Coordinates of C-alpha atoms in Angstrom, one line a residue:
M238 CA -53.5 65.7 -22.0
A239 CA -54.4 67.7 -18.9
L240 CA -52.0 70.6 -17.9
P241 CA -50.3 70.1 -14.6
R242 CA -51.8 71.8 -11.6
P243 CA -49.7 74.9 -10.7
H244 CA -48.2 75.4 -7.4
R245 CA -50.1 77.7 -5.1
F246 CA -47.1 80.0 -4.8
D247 CA -46.8 80.2 -8.6
V248 CA -50.4 81.3 -8.8
Y249 CA -49.7 84.1 -6.4
I250 CA -46.7 85.2 -8.4
A251 CA -48.6 85.0 -11.8
V252 CA -51.6 87.1 -10.4
G253 CA -49.2 89.5 -8.7
G254 CA -47.3 90.1 -11.8
L255 CA -50.4 90.5 -14.0
L256 CA -52.0 93.0 -11.6
G257 CA -48.8 94.9 -11.3
G258 CA -48.4 95.1 -15.1
L259 CA -52.0 96.3 -15.4
L260 CA -51.4 98.9 -12.8
L261 CA -48.3 100.3 -14.7
V262 CA -50.3 100.3 -18.0
G263 CA -53.2 102.1 -16.3
I264 CA -50.9 105.0 -15.0
G265 CA -49.0 105.0 -18.4
L266 CA -45.6 103.8 -17.2
S267 CA -43.6 101.9 -19.6
T268 CA -39.9 101.1 -20.4
R269 CA -39.8 103.0 -23.8
P270 CA -41.4 106.0 -25.3
S271 CA -43.8 105.6 -28.2
D272 CA -41.3 107.3 -30.7
D273 CA -38.5 104.9 -29.9
P274 CA -37.0 103.5 -33.1
I275 CA -37.7 99.7 -32.0
T276 CA -41.3 100.4 -31.0
L277 CA -43.4 99.1 -33.7
F278 CA -46.6 98.9 -31.8
D279 CA -47.2 101.9 -29.6
G280 CA -50.1 102.4 -27.2
P281 CA -51.0 100.5 -24.1
W282 CA -52.9 97.5 -25.6
P283 CA -50.0 95.7 -27.4
V284 CA -48.1 95.7 -24.1
L285 CA -50.8 93.4 -22.6
V286 CA -50.2 90.6 -25.0
P287 CA -46.6 89.7 -23.6
L288 CA -47.6 90.6 -20.1
T289 CA -50.4 88.1 -20.2
V290 CA -48.3 85.3 -21.8
L291 CA -45.6 85.8 -19.1
A292 CA -48.3 85.7 -16.4
G293 CA -49.4 82.4 -17.8
C294 CA -45.6 81.2 -18.0
E295 CA -45.4 82.0 -14.1
L296 CA -48.2 79.3 -13.6
L297 CA -45.8 76.7 -15.1
R298 CA -42.5 77.9 -13.6
R299 CA -42.4 74.8 -11.2
T300 CA -44.4 72.3 -13.1
A301 CA -43.1 72.9 -16.6
P302 CA -40.1 75.0 -16.4
R303 CA -38.7 74.4 -19.8
A304 CA -42.1 75.1 -21.6
A305 CA -42.5 78.2 -19.5
L306 CA -39.0 79.4 -20.5
L307 CA -39.6 78.9 -24.3
A308 CA -43.0 80.7 -24.2
G309 CA -41.4 83.4 -21.9
T310 CA -38.6 84.0 -24.3
A311 CA -41.1 84.5 -27.2
A312 CA -43.1 86.9 -25.0
I313 CA -40.1 88.9 -24.0
C314 CA -39.0 89.3 -27.7
A315 CA -42.5 90.5 -28.6
D316 CA -42.4 92.9 -25.6
L317 CA -39.2 94.5 -27.3
V318 CA -41.5 95.8 -30.2
T319 CA -44.0 97.5 -27.8
Q320 CA -43.5 100.2 -25.4
G321 CA -42.6 97.5 -22.9
S322 CA -43.4 96.9 -19.3
L323 CA -41.3 96.5 -16.3
A324 CA -43.6 93.7 -14.9
T325 CA -43.1 91.7 -18.1
I326 CA -39.3 91.9 -17.7
L327 CA -39.4 91.0 -14.0
M328 CA -41.7 87.9 -14.7
F329 CA -39.2 86.9 -17.4
T330 CA -36.2 87.0 -15.1
D331 CA -38.2 84.8 -12.6
V332 CA -39.1 82.3 -15.4
V333 CA -35.3 82.0 -16.2
Y334 CA -34.5 81.5 -12.6
A335 CA -37.2 78.9 -12.1
A336 CA -36.0 77.0 -15.3
V337 CA -32.6 76.6 -13.8
L338 CA -33.7 75.8 -10.3
Y339 CA -36.6 73.4 -11.1
G340 CA -35.7 72.0 -14.5
P341 CA -33.6 69.1 -15.4
L342 CA -29.9 69.3 -14.7
A343 CA -28.9 69.2 -18.3
S344 CA -31.3 72.0 -19.2
A345 CA -30.0 74.1 -16.2
R346 CA -26.4 73.8 -17.6
R347 CA -27.5 74.7 -21.0
I348 CA -29.5 77.7 -19.9
Q349 CA -26.4 79.1 -18.1
W350 CA -24.2 78.7 -21.1
I351 CA -26.7 80.2 -23.5
T352 CA -27.5 83.2 -21.4
G353 CA -23.7 83.8 -20.7
L354 CA -23.1 83.7 -24.5
L355 CA -25.9 86.1 -25.2
T356 CA -24.5 88.4 -22.6
V357 CA -21.0 88.2 -24.2
A358 CA -22.4 88.7 -27.7
G359 CA -24.8 91.4 -26.6
T360 CA -21.8 93.3 -25.2
L361 CA -19.3 92.9 -27.9
V362 CA -21.3 92.9 -31.2
P363 CA -23.1 96.2 -30.6
F364 CA -19.9 97.9 -29.5
A365 CA -18.0 96.5 -32.6
V366 CA -20.8 97.7 -34.9
W367 CA -21.4 101.3 -33.3
R368 CA -18.1 102.0 -31.5
V369 CA -19.8 104.0 -28.8
P370 CA -19.5 103.2 -25.1
E371 CA -23.3 103.4 -24.8
A372 CA -23.5 100.2 -26.8
L373 CA -22.1 98.3 -23.9
L374 CA -25.3 99.0 -22.0
I375 CA -27.0 96.3 -24.1
G376 CA -24.8 93.5 -22.8
V377 CA -25.4 94.9 -19.3
V378 CA -29.2 94.7 -19.7
I379 CA -29.0 91.2 -21.3
G380 CA -26.8 90.1 -18.4
A381 CA -29.2 91.5 -15.9
V382 CA -32.3 90.1 -17.5
A383 CA -31.1 86.5 -18.5
Y384 CA -27.7 85.5 -17.1
A385 CA -28.0 87.0 -13.5
P386 CA -31.2 85.1 -12.8
A387 CA -29.7 81.9 -14.4
A388 CA -26.6 82.1 -12.2
T389 CA -28.6 82.8 -9.2
G390 CA -30.8 79.9 -9.8
W391 CA -27.6 77.6 -10.4
I392 CA -26.3 78.7 -7.0
V393 CA -29.5 78.1 -5.3
R394 CA -29.8 74.6 -6.9
N395 CA -26.3 73.7 -5.8
H396 CA -27.1 74.7 -2.3
R397 CA -30.4 72.8 -2.3
D398 CA -28.8 69.7 -3.7
A399 CA -26.0 69.8 -1.2
A400 CA -28.5 70.2 1.6
E401 CA -30.6 67.2 0.2
A402 CA -27.3 65.1 0.1
A403 CA -26.5 66.0 3.7
R404 CA -30.0 65.1 4.7
L405 CA -29.7 61.7 2.9
R406 CA -26.4 61.0 4.6
A407 CA -27.9 62.0 8.0
E408 CA -30.7 59.6 7.2
Q409 CA -28.4 56.8 6.3
T410 CA -26.2 57.4 9.2
A411 CA -29.2 57.2 11.5
L412 CA -30.4 54.0 9.7
L413 CA -27.0 52.4 10.1
A414 CA -26.9 53.4 13.9
E415 CA -30.3 51.9 14.4
M416 CA -29.2 48.7 12.6
D417 CA -26.1 48.6 14.8
R418 CA -28.1 49.1 17.9
T419 CA -30.7 46.4 16.9
Q420 CA -27.8 43.9 16.2
A421 CA -26.2 44.7 19.6
V422 CA -29.5 44.3 21.4
T423 CA -30.1 41.0 19.5
A424 CA -26.7 39.8 20.3
E425 CA -27.0 40.8 24.0
R426 CA -30.3 39.2 24.2
A427 CA -28.8 35.9 22.8
R428 CA -25.9 36.2 25.2
M429 CA -28.2 36.7 28.1
A430 CA -30.5 33.6 27.0
R431 CA -27.4 31.4 26.8
E432 CA -26.3 32.4 30.3
L433 CA -29.9 32.0 31.8
H434 CA -30.2 28.6 30.1
D435 CA -26.8 27.3 31.2
M436 CA -27.1 28.5 34.8
V437 CA -30.6 27.3 35.5
A438 CA -31.2 24.4 33.2
N439 CA -28.9 22.0 35.1
H440 CA -30.6 22.7 38.4
L441 CA -34.2 22.5 36.9
S442 CA -33.3 19.2 35.1
A443 CA -32.1 17.7 38.4
I444 CA -35.2 19.0 40.2
A445 CA -37.5 17.4 37.5
I446 CA -35.7 14.1 37.5
H447 CA -35.6 13.7 41.2
S448 CA -39.1 14.9 41.7
T449 CA -40.4 12.3 39.3
A450 CA -38.3 9.6 41.1
A451 CA -39.9 10.7 44.4
L452 CA -43.4 10.5 43.0
S453 CA -42.9 7.2 41.2
I454 CA -41.1 5.2 44.0
D455 CA -42.9 4.7 47.2
D456 CA -39.9 4.6 49.5
P457 CA -39.4 7.1 52.3
A458 CA -35.5 6.9 52.2
T459 CA -35.6 7.5 48.4
S460 CA -38.1 10.3 48.7
R461 CA -36.0 12.0 51.4
E462 CA -32.8 11.6 49.4
A463 CA -34.7 13.1 46.3
L464 CA -36.0 15.9 48.3
S465 CA -32.6 16.8 49.6
V466 CA -31.2 16.9 46.1
I467 CA -34.2 19.1 45.1
R468 CA -33.6 21.5 47.8
E469 CA -29.9 21.8 47.1
N470 CA -30.5 22.4 43.4
S471 CA -33.3 24.9 44.2
V472 CA -31.1 27.0 46.4
D473 CA -28.2 26.8 43.9
G474 CA -30.5 27.8 41.0
L475 CA -31.9 30.8 43.0
A476 CA -28.4 31.9 43.8
E477 CA -27.5 31.9 40.1
M478 CA -30.8 33.7 39.2
R479 CA -30.2 36.4 41.8
R480 CA -26.6 36.9 40.5
L481 CA -27.9 37.2 36.9
I482 CA -30.8 39.6 37.9
G483 CA -28.3 41.7 39.8
I484 CA -26.2 42.0 36.6
L485 CA -29.3 42.9 34.5
R486 CA -30.5 45.5 37.1
D487 CA -27.1 47.3 37.5
G488 CA -25.0 47.7 34.3
D489 CA -22.0 48.5 36.4
H490 CA -22.2 45.4 38.5
A491 CA -19.2 43.2 37.8
P492 CA -20.0 39.5 37.7
S493 CA -17.5 38.6 40.5
A494 CA -18.4 34.9 40.3
V495 CA -17.7 34.2 36.6
P496 CA -17.1 30.4 36.3
T497 CA -13.6 29.3 35.6
L498 CA -12.0 26.0 34.8
D499 CA -11.0 25.6 38.4
G500 CA -14.7 25.3 39.1
L501 CA -15.0 22.1 37.0
T502 CA -14.2 20.0 40.0
A503 CA -17.2 21.5 42.0
L504 CA -19.4 21.2 38.8
V505 CA -18.6 17.4 38.5
E506 CA -19.2 16.9 42.2
G507 CA -22.6 18.4 41.8
A508 CA -23.4 16.2 38.9
R509 CA -22.4 13.2 41.0
A510 CA -24.7 14.4 43.7
N511 CA -27.4 14.4 41.1
G512 CA -26.8 10.8 40.2
L513 CA -24.4 10.9 37.4
D514 CA -21.1 8.7 37.4
V515 CA -18.7 11.4 36.2
T516 CA -14.9 11.4 35.8
L517 CA -12.9 14.5 35.0
D518 CA -9.6 14.5 33.3
A519 CA -8.7 18.3 33.1
G520 CA -5.0 17.5 32.2
H521 CA -2.5 20.3 32.5
H522 CA -3.4 23.6 31.0
G523 CA -1.7 26.9 31.2
A524 CA -3.2 30.3 31.3
V525 CA -6.5 30.5 29.4
P526 CA -8.2 33.6 28.4
A527 CA -11.3 34.4 30.4
P528 CA -13.8 34.2 27.6
V529 CA -12.4 30.8 26.6
E530 CA -12.4 29.7 30.3
L531 CA -16.2 30.6 30.6
A532 CA -17.2 29.0 27.3
A533 CA -15.5 25.8 28.2
Y534 CA -17.1 25.7 31.6
R535 CA -20.5 26.4 30.1
I536 CA -20.1 23.7 27.5
V537 CA -19.1 21.1 30.2
Q538 CA -22.0 22.3 32.3
E539 CA -24.6 22.0 29.6
S540 CA -23.2 18.6 28.5
L541 CA -23.6 17.3 31.9
T542 CA -27.1 18.7 32.1
N543 CA -27.9 16.8 28.9
A544 CA -26.4 13.6 30.2
L545 CA -28.6 13.9 33.3
K546 CA -31.6 14.3 31.2
H547 CA -31.0 11.8 28.5
A548 CA -28.0 9.5 29.0
C549 CA -28.3 5.9 29.8
P550 CA -26.8 4.4 33.0
G551 CA -23.0 4.4 32.8
R552 CA -19.9 6.5 33.1
V553 CA -19.7 10.0 31.8
T554 CA -16.3 11.3 31.0
V555 CA -15.1 14.9 30.8
S556 CA -11.7 15.7 29.4
L557 CA -9.8 18.9 28.5
A558 CA -6.6 19.2 26.5
Q559 CA -4.6 22.1 25.5
R560 CA -2.2 21.8 22.5
D561 CA -1.1 24.0 19.5
G562 CA -2.8 27.2 20.9
E563 CA -6.2 25.4 21.3
L564 CA -8.3 24.2 24.0
T565 CA -10.3 20.9 23.3
V566 CA -13.2 20.0 25.5
A567 CA -14.9 16.6 25.1
V568 CA -17.8 15.2 27.0
S569 CA -18.9 11.5 26.4
S570 CA -21.9 9.9 27.9
P571 CA -23.6 6.5 27.2
Y572 CA -26.0 6.6 24.3
G573 CA -29.3 4.7 23.7
D574 CA -32.8 4.1 25.0
R575 CA -33.1 5.1 28.6
D576 CA -35.5 3.6 31.1
G577 CA -36.7 5.7 34.1
P578 CA -37.6 9.4 34.4
R579 CA -36.5 11.8 31.9
A580 CA -36.6 15.7 31.6
P581 CA -37.8 17.3 28.4
G582 CA -35.4 19.0 26.3
S583 CA -35.8 21.9 23.7
G584 CA -32.6 21.7 21.9
A585 CA -31.5 25.2 23.0
G586 CA -28.5 23.7 24.8
L587 CA -26.9 22.5 21.7
V588 CA -27.6 25.7 19.9
G589 CA -26.0 27.7 22.8
M590 CA -22.9 25.5 22.9
R591 CA -22.4 25.9 19.2
E592 CA -22.9 29.7 19.5
R593 CA -20.3 30.0 22.1
A594 CA -17.6 28.1 20.1
A595 CA -18.4 30.1 16.9
L596 CA -18.2 33.3 18.8
L597 CA -14.6 32.4 19.8
G598 CA -13.7 31.2 16.2
G599 CA -13.8 27.6 17.3
T600 CA -15.5 24.4 16.1
F601 CA -18.3 22.5 17.8
D602 CA -19.6 19.0 17.0
A603 CA -22.1 16.7 18.9
G604 CA -23.6 13.5 18.0
P605 CA -23.5 9.7 18.6
D606 CA -20.0 8.0 18.5
G607 CA -20.7 4.3 18.7
P608 CA -22.4 3.4 22.1
H609 CA -21.7 7.0 23.3
W610 CA -23.0 10.5 22.7
T611 CA -19.9 12.8 22.3
V612 CA -19.7 16.6 22.6
R613 CA -16.5 17.9 21.3
A614 CA -15.5 21.7 21.1
T615 CA -12.3 23.3 20.0
L616 CA -11.6 26.7 21.2
P617 CA -8.6 28.9 20.0
L618 CA -6.7 30.5 22.9
R619 CA -6.4 34.0 21.5
E620 CA -6.5 36.9 23.8
G621 CA -9.1 39.5 23.3
V622 CA -11.7 37.2 21.6
P623 CA -15.2 38.4 22.6
E624 CA -17.3 36.0 24.5

């Protein structure tokens, strides 16, 4: 199995530690004299073995920290029976530090406990055996060489993990914010699509039907009447478009002409002018929240547009009723095969009406009911319901 490729910074540490140790050996500096009782192998050459091993351990300090620590521990023990080198000791402390910082979490905890116990044992046992204050220095040395770098690595690791957790939280927050922004943009686009469809579709449908009638019937009076209706719907459609464009261009522009239930009479009159036989039964209703009022108006408007495009000749009825905290809107038109000009439909109107009812927590249903096509929406009269 191929050895992991060492990190470039680890190579610098290993080369620097090896060259520094060779320099200390060359000038004759060591940690113990040759006549020290624990020096079993005196002279400069035995020092090079643990020095070289620890330099190799430095190459693995990041890629294989546990293996580096085990080999480094054996090397530092071997260094104790030589005259010793300061470079070997410094590299061992770095290997301990790296094992805690880069190794598995369980190993990092164990290294802290083991080095701590060794420090305590190295302090108490020699003092208990020799009964001299100088024996306490053994524990100090063990603590400085083993426990101090382990504790430092643990502190750095905790800070690194905390920083990484903070970074992940920031990324998640940014992702959630972006998702919220995307959802808000999507919802706003859907709302504006509904508004654009409801405001313009009625006028364009009337224009399409009357222009088809003017082209198919060779009668000057009929053509003049159709052109009058076309012009009226064109002017009204352009006015609605300008109002919507003004709202889009200026976010602070308040839609001063938001439709209300009081405008249903004018809406029905406009449908009659376009050729529909419409009756309105608005009944008696009290105060209605603005979002509910707008939704009811748009549902009636779209229903009349669909009746103009698809209904058979006959009476179209529009009724509103308020009871038990709900406003019920119903539009019924003759249903069946239709002769004469028709305007194409995309189905977006039914989708928009269903969305308006759902946004208010209401219900919507549309479909044939005997000889009639009936649109029925029930809207709760709750204040503060978003449109």
